[in-house]
Amino acid sequence: MPNLLLELRSEEIPARMQRKAAGDLKKLVTDALVEAGLSYEGAREYWTPRRLALDIHGLTARSADVREERKGPRTDANEKAIEGFLRGAGLSSVSEAQVVSDPKKGDFYVAVISKPGRATEEIVSDIMPGIIRDFPWPKSMRWGKASSKPGALRWVRPLQSIVCTFGPEHEETTVIPFEIDGITASNITYGHRFHAPEAITVRRFDDYAANLEKAKVILDAERRKDIILHDARDIAFANGLELVEDEGLLEEVSGLVEWPQVLMGSFEEDYLSIPSEIIRLTIKTNQKCFVTRASGSETLSNKFILVSNIQASDGGKEIVHGNGKVVRARLSDALHFWKRDQGNLPDLDTLTASAAKFGLDINKPLDQRMAKLDALNVTFHAKLGTQGARVARIRTLAKELADITGADAALTDRAAVLAKADLRTEAVGEFPELQGLMGRKYAVLQGENASVAAAIEDHYKPQGPSDRVPEDRVAITIALADKLDTLIGFWGIDEKPTGSKDPFALRRAALGVVRILLERRIRLPLLETTRDGDLLSFFHDRLKVYLRDQGARHDLIDAVLTPDADDLLMVARRVEALTAFITSEDGKNLLAGTKRATQLLAAEEKKGTVIADGVSQALLKLDAEKELFTAISSASKDASDAVAGEDFRSAMEALSKLRGPVDRFFEEVLVNDEDAAIRANRLALLRLIREATGTVADFSKISG
């Protein structure tokens, strides 16, 4: 079976776009080939900073012939209907159509349309210009003389050459020479920009990849990542250090080089007085370099690791020197930020009103930054007011929540007013991802209580399903207040997530609330707190996602979760107890009996059958129904008492005692007795089964 090789070579593609672009190319090309009637055995995409490549193997050499019969109008139909049929079928006259007789419908026209298969080369030549021209780059550009013409090609960076070859695995291949904006596909590519700029003739993927490697280009991005990671680990180890690994940075750096060369640089140890997080971000953000630390230590060393795209003749000394100069300049700036944030602001006299509003100590640097945040009237959202107003709301909400979480009221209030203060620090201004963390460091420096400092950092957490949940009670309280204020506010202005769009990360905030409540076992009446049933429903959706991720069955969640259930911890505990019960033998059998009872009862209710208001013991004629009534009376009381005491496992155990009586009832008792009074009484007995089990769950929603 033939193989297809495609390469689109350009100027440097931004690293963040490469992986997706290669995947898009693979999907667009393979989808178009399949739509054209071709099949293939496999396809794999590749990318480097300067090229997207696609290897499709086992591609059929030709699409199959297609024969289609298209039914038309009756032969006595009006002229316009027949003309429309002929146009649609591509026929010039009715003589080219067949006439088919139907005993019931009469004679009608049928067009037999035969489409001969097409050579793969022809199909590729047809589809590729459109794919390239309409490629879904997030951003693209025009270039050169042709850029002024209407419809000029747009690409992420100037497109320089195209390779497109097709042929069997062990024979000669052919070039599919399609053309787009003056660039004609060929079998010529080029290697490393500096080390091997000469033209390379290729035939198929194997020699293409091999020749590129000889020309100092490693085509496989995963292999480049592996080389960088292992070389970085080795060079760190050789210097008595360990690499601080960073998957995101590794992905980015592998997209900046075609021939990775790993080197080590250094900076003055004086800069280690800067917090490690700032050093790491400074070096990562500005120079795309990794940091190192002493083995087993959290403290960084003054050695960093850089990745070059050039195999320098001097062993990389000049490259290391140049990167070191930039790193030192950036760290000098970072040290300046760090020191300035610990000093007084120059305009303290303008901050007294804001300081008084929040009870701030104007002599403390972090307090000054909070006063400044309020005094500047920094907007949080146009419809939700300023950051200062938001802090005031969080402060009020945190005071209410502290009674529920058991947090110290004074420490909670102090944490609430300082939680957003670091937004006005220079360190966070330079590196917004350090918000919270820098606030904690500055809080410790000015002598704040450890719980207050922890709350300043952790009130943003958890920021995703794998992020840690706050542990300190003050931190838990501020984290809940922060997220609830966000959700209540955006619900109040009707800015809710729609489809996949969630610009204010409200799903993440709601999931954060769910995780805090469940993992820290907090009882919070959400409906009372939010005063919004629609928002409660949103929390229910996030709760379902969380519980399903924890392994809970969706039907058991639905069986427990009622529209007004606003104590999410209790919902989770009910699901846990129901899961354990329903997988036991008693649970399975009771479920079967209960479903039979509720289905029979529902059917009779739908028909309008008379059902007694209550069960009359005088009308219980058979031992099996008497036994069931006694068992329900006892189990219902025990289950209700257990639920009231929030002991859901005991409630399930109480209901499990119904298994035998329910089974015996259906074996020995005919519900639809000829006597209307007895029938109504027995149906009322079934209703008692539904009501008894309903104290813990809606069994009708449980599958099985």
XYZ file of C-alpha atoms in Angstrom:
704
model
C 0.000 0.000 0.000
C 1.371 3.482 -0.853
C 2.367 6.106 1.695
C 1.874 9.865 1.635
C 4.467 12.296 3.031
C 3.541 15.921 3.586
C 5.660 18.748 4.997
C 4.748 22.429 5.332
C 7.931 24.397 6.144
C 7.822 28.000 7.306
C 9.505 30.578 9.470
C 9.403 29.800 13.218
C 5.975 28.758 14.481
C 5.185 29.915 18.046
C 5.818 26.972 20.369
C 2.371 27.165 21.967
C 0.702 26.591 18.577
C 2.761 23.710 17.232
C 1.201 20.627 18.816
C -2.377 21.657 18.041
C -1.492 22.768 14.522
C 0.063 19.377 13.736
C -3.047 17.657 15.093
C -5.274 19.946 13.038
C -3.287 19.136 9.897
C -3.649 15.419 10.492
C -7.398 15.668 11.042
C -8.065 17.978 8.118
C -6.085 15.869 5.651
C -7.295 12.441 6.781
C -10.926 13.596 6.980
C -10.709 14.988 3.447
C -9.120 11.790 2.113
C -11.788 9.596 3.687
C -14.549 11.879 2.411
C -13.082 11.506 -1.084
C -13.409 7.726 -0.812
C -9.913 6.738 0.270
C -8.841 4.657 3.254
C -5.563 4.414 5.144
C -3.931 2.204 7.770
C -2.425 4.868 9.994
C -1.306 8.474 10.247
C 1.063 10.355 12.531
C 1.818 14.044 12.773
C 5.175 15.675 13.578
C 6.296 19.220 14.264
C 9.370 21.344 14.847
C 9.681 25.131 15.156
C 9.893 25.388 11.356
C 7.722 22.602 9.981
C 4.538 20.578 10.262
C 4.795 17.066 8.840
C 2.379 14.225 8.232
C 3.109 10.556 7.539
C 0.082 8.635 6.199
C 0.814 4.995 5.508
C -1.283 2.292 3.876
C -3.213 4.815 1.776
C -5.246 3.371 -1.084
C -3.956 4.316 -4.523
C -7.401 5.091 -5.918
C -10.915 5.746 -4.705
C -13.567 3.163 -5.552
C -16.043 3.514 -8.393
C -19.460 4.643 -7.166
C -22.837 3.732 -8.655
C -25.884 5.562 -7.350
C -29.557 5.266 -8.291
C -31.500 8.469 -7.796
C -35.294 8.233 -7.873
C -37.091 10.971 -9.776
C -40.696 12.108 -10.421
C -43.451 10.169 -12.182
C -43.229 10.136 -15.963
C -46.431 12.187 -16.169
C -45.157 14.850 -13.742
C -45.079 18.507 -14.799
C -42.205 19.711 -16.946
C -40.520 21.792 -14.229
C -40.300 18.824 -11.829
C -38.691 16.705 -14.531
C -36.255 19.470 -15.470
C -35.220 19.886 -11.830
C -34.644 16.143 -11.545
C -32.478 16.106 -14.682
C -30.369 19.045 -13.455
C -29.834 17.477 -10.069
C -28.821 14.155 -11.603
C -26.584 15.752 -14.222
C -28.611 14.397 -17.175
C -29.223 16.308 -20.389
C -32.535 14.640 -21.307
C -35.046 12.076 -20.066
C -33.660 9.613 -22.610
C -30.651 9.217 -20.311
C -32.892 8.176 -17.411
C -34.472 4.783 -16.836
C -38.197 4.267 -16.407
C -39.254 2.008 -13.554
C -42.807 0.750 -13.043
C -44.443 0.468 -9.642
C -47.820 -1.355 -9.458
C -49.122 1.182 -6.941
C -47.347 4.430 -7.880
C -47.080 4.053 -11.640
C -44.078 4.757 -13.854
C -41.292 7.055 -12.607
C -37.825 8.102 -13.712
C -34.593 6.781 -12.155
C -31.162 8.244 -12.851
C -28.237 5.873 -12.637
C -25.189 7.952 -11.768
C -21.807 6.317 -12.108
C -18.781 8.070 -10.707
C -15.461 6.496 -11.646
C -12.809 6.338 -8.943
C -10.024 8.903 -8.870
C -6.294 8.525 -8.426
C -5.030 9.470 -4.965
C -2.598 11.941 -6.517
C -5.496 13.799 -8.105
C -7.457 13.851 -4.855
C -4.498 15.130 -2.811
C -3.779 17.785 -5.412
C -7.399 18.960 -5.148
C -7.756 19.028 -1.358
C -4.417 20.418 -0.175
C -4.619 24.033 -1.439
C -7.936 24.531 0.365
C -6.641 22.962 3.577
C -3.565 25.190 3.569
C -5.473 28.337 2.650
C -8.154 27.804 5.325
C -5.874 26.410 8.047
C -7.213 27.317 11.537
C -4.266 29.239 12.977
C -5.194 31.365 16.038
C -3.256 34.190 14.372
C -1.889 34.383 10.843
C -0.116 36.858 8.566
C 0.434 37.809 4.934
C 3.868 38.570 3.485
C 5.763 39.534 0.369
C 4.520 41.165 -2.820
C 1.489 38.883 -3.040
C 0.197 40.096 0.343
C -1.384 43.148 -1.278
C -3.544 41.048 -3.567
C -7.090 40.016 -2.575
C -7.247 36.458 -1.234
C -3.485 36.286 -0.590
C -2.325 33.278 1.404
C -2.251 33.718 5.165
C -0.074 31.503 7.384
C 1.180 31.711 10.942
C 4.596 32.761 9.610
C 5.778 33.011 5.979
C 5.367 29.626 4.296
C 8.576 28.708 2.465
C 8.214 25.251 0.927
C 5.953 22.217 0.657
C 6.918 18.558 0.349
C 4.322 16.115 -0.954
C 5.402 12.641 -2.108
C 3.356 9.512 -2.706
C 4.265 5.940 -3.501
C 4.854 2.348 -2.340
C 7.084 1.561 0.605
C 9.966 0.042 -1.394
C 9.620 1.591 -4.855
C 10.001 5.007 -6.385
C 7.688 7.740 -5.196
C 6.119 10.550 -7.168
C 5.714 14.203 -6.312
C 2.178 15.573 -6.166
C 2.939 19.096 -7.437
C -0.015 21.168 -6.286
C 0.548 24.914 -6.115
C -0.565 27.692 -3.790
C 0.427 31.350 -4.091
C 3.547 30.571 -6.085
C 4.733 27.729 -3.825
C 4.722 24.386 -5.656
C 4.929 21.122 -3.723
C 8.095 19.131 -4.409
C 10.417 16.563 -2.848
C 12.877 19.181 -1.575
C 13.203 20.247 2.067
C 15.878 21.930 4.161
C 17.597 21.073 7.438
C 18.774 23.190 10.360
C 18.799 26.899 9.543
C 22.457 27.355 10.566
C 24.070 23.923 10.621
C 22.640 22.463 7.390
C 20.829 25.017 5.211
C 21.391 23.032 1.988
C 18.527 21.438 0.026
C 17.631 17.831 0.833
C 15.855 15.533 -1.635
C 13.450 13.095 0.025
C 11.296 10.209 -1.184
C 9.273 8.882 1.718
C 8.989 9.358 5.464
C 11.833 7.051 6.576
C 14.548 8.758 4.546
C 12.925 12.159 5.201
C 13.284 11.749 8.992
C 16.761 10.221 8.671
C 18.042 12.941 6.346
C 16.653 15.664 8.588
C 18.487 14.192 11.557
C 21.716 14.204 9.558
C 20.919 17.863 8.882
C 20.605 18.578 12.621
C 16.796 18.440 12.856
C 15.093 16.034 15.267
C 11.608 15.716 13.834
C 9.867 13.976 16.748
C 8.887 16.537 19.393
C 8.550 13.885 22.100
C 12.101 12.753 21.400
C 13.335 16.352 21.624
C 11.593 16.653 24.995
C 13.190 13.428 26.184
C 16.675 14.579 25.110
C 16.249 17.930 26.856
C 14.914 16.387 30.068
C 17.560 13.689 30.400
C 20.462 15.951 29.416
C 19.233 18.585 31.882
C 18.989 15.999 34.664
C 22.460 14.690 33.827
C 24.179 18.082 33.753
C 22.508 19.042 37.037
C 23.559 15.768 38.654
C 27.124 16.205 37.404
C 27.199 19.507 39.307
C 25.802 18.017 42.521
C 22.324 19.424 41.893
C 18.903 18.306 40.755
C 16.690 19.756 38.062
C 13.494 21.518 39.091
C 11.263 19.901 36.489
C 8.552 21.869 34.693
C 6.424 20.049 32.100
C 4.979 23.247 30.644
C 8.412 24.799 30.171
C 9.743 21.526 28.729
C 6.937 21.503 26.153
C 7.633 25.122 25.239
C 11.410 24.752 24.967
C 11.113 21.638 22.796
C 9.124 23.840 20.416
C 11.920 26.421 20.230
C 14.715 24.135 19.042
C 15.256 21.594 16.277
C 18.652 20.405 17.547
C 18.587 20.770 21.372
C 21.862 21.528 23.141
C 21.610 21.639 26.934
C 23.979 23.987 28.807
C 24.369 25.315 32.350
C 24.694 28.963 33.361
C 24.917 30.746 36.703
C 24.145 33.996 38.507
C 25.426 35.626 41.682
C 24.402 33.940 44.936
C 23.263 37.311 46.321
C 20.132 36.972 44.205
C 19.114 33.889 46.197
C 17.721 36.286 48.806
C 14.789 36.690 46.418
C 11.990 34.143 47.027
C 12.504 30.987 44.989
C 9.169 31.400 43.230
C 10.200 34.811 41.863
C 13.600 33.537 40.731
C 12.022 30.578 38.987
C 9.388 32.652 37.207
C 11.891 35.357 36.238
C 14.233 32.856 34.620
C 11.401 30.805 33.091
C 9.361 33.705 31.718
C 12.178 35.820 30.343
C 14.786 33.268 29.264
C 12.884 29.952 29.009
C 15.452 28.360 31.342
C 15.138 25.743 34.077
C 16.320 26.253 37.659
C 18.163 23.785 39.879
C 18.459 23.075 43.580
C 20.594 21.065 45.941
C 19.479 17.434 46.009
C 16.522 17.016 48.372
C 16.332 20.743 49.116
C 13.586 23.247 48.394
C 16.103 26.080 48.157
C 17.287 26.979 44.683
C 20.921 27.037 43.627
C 22.472 29.816 41.556
C 22.803 27.494 38.541
C 20.257 27.474 35.729
C 19.878 25.274 32.665
C 19.308 26.642 29.185
C 18.570 24.932 25.878
C 20.233 26.217 22.724
C 19.386 25.443 19.095
C 23.058 25.729 18.067
C 25.911 23.301 18.611
C 28.520 25.993 19.237
C 32.194 25.483 18.382
C 33.277 26.945 21.742
C 31.175 24.452 23.690
C 28.480 27.068 24.293
C 30.547 29.536 26.344
C 29.283 32.613 24.508
C 25.684 31.378 24.606
C 25.934 30.776 28.362
C 27.550 34.190 28.849
C 24.829 35.973 26.881
C 22.000 34.203 28.712
C 23.680 34.877 32.042
C 23.776 38.624 31.356
C 20.048 38.703 30.650
C 19.210 36.506 33.659
C 21.219 38.752 35.980
C 19.497 41.854 34.613
C 16.072 40.302 35.149
C 16.963 39.131 38.663
C 18.190 42.625 39.461
C 14.722 43.906 38.546
C 13.109 41.163 40.623
C 15.245 42.039 43.650
C 14.172 45.652 43.239
C 10.479 44.594 43.259
C 10.991 42.392 46.295
C 12.633 45.169 48.328
C 10.223 47.898 47.218
C 7.225 45.809 48.259
C 8.594 45.688 51.809
C 8.920 49.445 52.049
C 6.460 52.284 52.537
C 4.436 53.709 49.689
C 5.295 57.342 48.893
C 1.705 58.633 49.165
C 0.643 57.377 52.606
C -1.158 60.622 53.382
C -3.723 59.840 50.664
C -4.566 56.417 52.121
C -5.897 57.292 55.571
C -9.582 57.079 54.598
C -9.201 53.655 53.008
C -7.110 52.454 55.945
C -9.809 53.536 58.372
C -12.536 51.869 56.279
C -10.862 48.450 56.583
C -9.185 48.865 59.974
C -5.722 48.741 58.413
C -2.416 49.531 60.115
C -0.918 52.172 57.834
C 2.551 51.463 59.230
C 2.595 47.968 57.705
C 3.540 47.488 54.015
C 0.837 44.961 53.133
C -1.843 47.080 54.821
C -0.661 50.043 52.753
C -1.101 48.023 49.548
C -4.670 47.114 50.511
C -5.429 50.764 51.259
C -3.928 51.668 47.895
C -6.056 49.029 46.135
C -9.165 50.605 47.629
C -8.105 54.226 47.156
C -7.384 53.699 43.446
C -10.911 52.327 42.901
C -9.470 49.469 40.855
C -12.378 47.869 38.979
C -13.173 44.222 39.656
C -16.045 44.173 37.134
C -18.013 47.011 35.612
C -21.291 45.739 37.094
C -19.833 44.457 40.376
C -17.827 47.479 41.443
C -14.278 47.901 42.650
C -11.815 45.523 44.266
C -12.312 47.454 47.492
C -16.066 46.868 47.358
C -15.421 43.213 46.672
C -13.120 42.896 49.690
C -15.848 44.495 51.823
C -18.352 41.881 50.585
C -15.922 39.019 51.213
C -15.299 40.395 54.690
C -19.016 40.406 55.504
C -19.574 36.940 54.073
C -16.513 35.535 55.845
C -17.865 36.772 59.183
C -21.058 34.738 58.614
C -19.162 31.680 57.417
C -16.765 31.698 60.387
C -19.656 30.630 62.640
C -20.094 27.548 60.430
C -16.427 26.660 59.855
C -15.378 27.320 63.437
C -12.700 29.806 62.376
C -11.442 32.482 64.775
C -13.502 35.612 64.055
C -10.706 38.163 64.518
C -8.187 36.222 62.424
C -10.809 35.647 59.730
C -11.547 39.356 59.535
C -7.841 40.220 59.326
C -7.300 37.640 56.562
C -10.313 38.940 54.631
C -9.040 42.523 54.501
C -5.502 41.485 53.482
C -6.378 38.683 51.038
C -6.228 40.886 47.924
C -3.568 43.339 49.120
C -0.740 41.776 47.126
C -2.518 42.726 43.902
C -0.875 46.131 44.415
C 2.623 44.736 44.955
C 5.234 45.099 42.229
C 6.089 41.387 42.353
C 2.506 40.381 41.532
C 2.289 43.183 38.979
C 5.205 41.546 37.154
C 4.078 37.957 37.762
C 0.278 37.778 38.305
C 0.489 34.005 38.867
C 2.185 34.756 42.211
C -0.902 36.412 43.694
C -1.670 34.913 47.065
C 1.760 33.353 47.433
C 3.488 36.732 47.601
C 0.796 37.997 49.926
C 1.647 35.177 52.317
C 5.364 35.984 52.206
C 4.769 39.689 52.865
C 2.303 38.831 55.653
C 4.901 36.660 57.401
C 7.486 39.451 57.058
C 5.201 41.928 58.831
C 4.412 39.491 61.636
C 0.895 38.344 60.785
C -0.581 35.282 62.488
C 0.263 32.039 60.658
C -3.450 31.373 59.942
C -3.840 34.812 58.367
C -0.759 34.304 56.197
C -1.954 30.845 55.115
C -5.402 32.200 54.251
C -3.950 34.916 52.015
C -2.217 32.293 49.873
C -4.814 29.531 50.059
C -8.011 31.501 49.545
C -7.559 31.034 45.777
C -7.461 27.257 46.199
C -8.417 24.790 44.923
C -7.980 26.068 41.369
C -8.661 22.736 39.717
C -9.524 19.098 40.382
C -5.930 18.215 41.285
C -5.089 21.322 43.324
C -4.903 21.010 47.095
C -7.771 22.154 49.340
C -7.106 24.623 52.204
C -6.697 23.021 55.629
C -6.564 25.906 58.100
C -10.047 26.970 59.237
C -9.380 30.635 58.506
C -8.110 29.760 55.025
C -11.157 27.552 54.417
C -13.454 30.406 55.431
C -11.824 33.016 53.186
C -11.638 30.553 50.272
C -15.368 29.876 50.559
C -16.199 33.571 50.929
C -14.098 34.499 47.904
C -15.663 31.868 45.636
C -19.211 32.361 46.874
C -18.958 36.141 46.417
C -17.801 35.572 42.833
C -20.640 33.166 42.066
C -23.358 35.195 43.802
C -22.152 38.357 42.074
C -22.025 36.982 38.538
C -25.344 35.191 38.982
C -26.806 38.477 40.170
C -25.798 40.243 36.941
C -26.785 37.234 34.815
C -23.247 36.497 33.609
C -23.479 32.709 33.743
C -21.433 30.105 31.858
C -22.937 29.153 28.504
C -21.901 26.008 26.674
C -18.126 25.781 26.671
C -17.730 29.497 27.460
C -16.858 30.369 31.041
C -14.759 33.563 30.928
C -14.928 34.158 34.678
C -14.070 30.533 35.638
C -17.349 30.110 37.503
C -17.381 26.330 37.050
C -13.969 26.171 38.671
C -15.173 28.363 41.551
C -18.231 26.171 42.138
C -16.179 22.985 42.002
C -13.805 24.602 44.498
C -16.716 25.195 46.888
C -17.891 21.602 46.429
C -14.425 20.184 47.123
C -13.909 22.336 50.226
C -17.298 21.384 51.692
C -16.889 17.668 51.052
C -13.181 17.188 51.685
C -13.168 19.360 54.818
C -16.577 17.982 55.904
C -18.358 21.328 56.291
C -22.134 21.677 56.624
C -23.145 24.818 54.738
C -26.771 25.609 53.790
C -26.067 26.913 50.291
C -29.600 28.042 49.497
C -29.693 30.147 52.636
C -26.256 31.567 51.828
C -26.762 32.287 48.123
C -30.541 32.848 48.087
C -30.656 31.612 44.499
C -32.190 28.308 43.406
C -30.648 28.505 39.966
C -27.193 28.867 41.504
C -27.960 25.892 43.759
C -28.724 23.872 40.623
C -25.326 24.933 39.254
C -23.688 23.591 42.417
C -25.620 20.348 41.928
C -24.121 19.983 38.451
C -20.590 20.448 39.822
C -21.350 18.028 42.670
C -22.415 15.376 40.163
C -19.189 15.832 38.219
C -17.127 15.562 41.398
C -18.918 12.482 42.748
C -18.775 10.710 39.381
C -15.037 11.401 39.259
C -14.843 9.775 42.692
C -16.504 6.651 41.287
C -20.142 7.203 42.309
C -22.867 5.929 39.976
C -24.892 8.653 38.273
C -28.210 6.920 39.038
C -27.419 6.744 42.767
C -26.557 10.452 42.778
C -29.866 11.228 41.042
C -31.711 9.021 43.532
C -30.426 11.087 46.443
C -30.148 14.606 44.997
C -33.386 16.585 45.270
C -33.786 20.104 43.767
C -33.753 21.742 47.211
C -30.833 19.731 48.668
C -28.421 22.472 49.727
C -26.284 20.553 52.236
C -23.828 18.993 49.792
C -21.913 17.099 52.465
C -25.092 15.277 53.464
C -25.838 14.472 49.832
C -22.394 12.936 49.466
C -22.810 10.905 52.628
C -26.185 9.626 51.452
C -24.671 8.589 48.111
C -21.859 6.812 49.936
C -24.291 4.899 52.170
C -26.621 4.078 49.277
C -23.703 2.782 47.199
C -22.664 0.395 49.968
C -26.257 -0.756 50.516
C -27.316 -1.215 46.915
C -24.330 -3.453 46.158
C -25.203 -5.816 49.033
C -27.461 -8.828 48.513
C -30.209 -7.359 50.724
C -29.970 -4.077 48.840
C -30.269 -5.701 45.420
C -33.316 -7.713 46.445
C -35.012 -4.818 48.219
C -34.400 -2.653 45.148
C -36.127 -5.235 42.950
C -39.110 -5.489 45.299
C -39.358 -1.740 45.785
C -39.226 -1.042 42.036
C -41.959 -3.605 41.492
C -44.080 -1.945 44.166
C -43.527 1.603 42.876
C -44.097 0.637 39.228
C -47.346 -1.175 40.042
C -48.463 1.738 42.223
C -47.565 4.305 39.554
C -49.521 2.350 36.917
C -52.630 2.265 39.101
C -52.281 5.946 39.985
C -52.084 6.773 36.279
C -55.287 4.803 35.642
C -57.033 6.632 38.462
C -57.520 3.518 40.609
C -58.812 4.299 44.090
C -56.061 4.057 46.715
C -56.914 4.229 50.395
C -55.696 7.266 52.319
C -54.117 4.985 54.891
C -53.733 1.292 55.621
C -56.625 -0.288 57.551
C -55.358 -3.205 59.632
C -58.892 -4.627 59.644
C -58.657 -5.130 55.867
C -55.351 -6.992 56.035
C -56.537 -10.558 55.431
C -53.365 -12.509 54.691
C -50.379 -13.152 56.944
C -47.960 -11.849 54.295
C -49.611 -8.429 54.137
C -49.918 -8.230 57.907
C -46.219 -9.077 58.229
C -45.309 -6.417 55.652
C -47.358 -3.740 57.399
C -45.664 -4.493 60.728
C -42.215 -4.510 59.103
C -42.839 -1.206 57.287
C -44.083 0.481 60.452
C -40.947 -0.559 62.316
C -38.442 0.029 59.497
C -39.942 3.388 58.548
C -39.613 4.693 62.112
C -36.078 3.339 62.512
C -35.004 4.721 59.131
C -36.524 8.152 59.837
C -34.828 8.310 63.248
C -31.504 7.315 61.693
C -31.840 9.944 58.941
C -32.687 12.582 61.546
C -29.492 11.587 63.307
C -27.643 11.690 59.974
C -26.754 8.021 60.333
C -27.465 6.938 56.772
C -25.875 3.513 57.074
C -28.229 2.659 59.951
C -31.125 3.958 57.871
C -30.162 1.538 55.111
C -29.834 -1.298 57.586
C -33.333 -0.553 58.892
C -34.744 -0.676 55.367
C -32.908 -3.925 54.640
C -35.288 -5.645 57.098
C -38.044 -5.106 54.544
C -36.436 -7.472 52.057
C -38.076 -10.687 53.324
C -41.566 -9.274 53.953
C -41.630 -7.528 50.547
C -40.570 -10.720 48.736
C -43.176 -12.780 50.576
C -45.886 -10.196 49.906
C -45.409 -10.375 46.141
C -45.219 -14.178 46.252
C -48.422 -14.673 48.234
C -50.633 -11.610 47.771
C -52.658 -10.511 44.756
C -52.719 -6.725 44.909
C -55.609 -6.219 42.469
C -58.157 -8.104 44.514
C -61.762 -8.261 43.242
C -62.846 -6.499 46.425
C -62.311 -2.767 45.757
C -61.718 -1.962 49.442
C -59.054 -4.659 49.833
C -57.419 -3.570 46.566
C -57.342 0.062 47.714
C -55.875 -1.031 51.056
C -53.143 -3.126 49.448
C -52.226 -0.270 47.132
C -51.904 1.957 50.196
C -49.545 -0.667 51.594
C -47.403 -0.365 48.463
C -47.398 3.387 48.964
C -45.959 2.832 52.427
C -43.063 0.913 50.832
C -42.377 3.867 48.542
C -42.581 6.339 51.416
C -40.345 4.239 53.684
C -37.557 3.866 51.125
C -38.048 7.491 50.075
C -36.670 8.622 53.428
C -33.188 7.835 52.099
C -33.498 7.804 48.287
C -35.825 7.697 45.306
C -35.441 4.002 44.455
C -37.316 4.475 41.173
C -34.275 6.327 39.774
C -31.864 3.493 40.513
C -31.090 1.282 37.537
C -31.024 -2.491 37.832
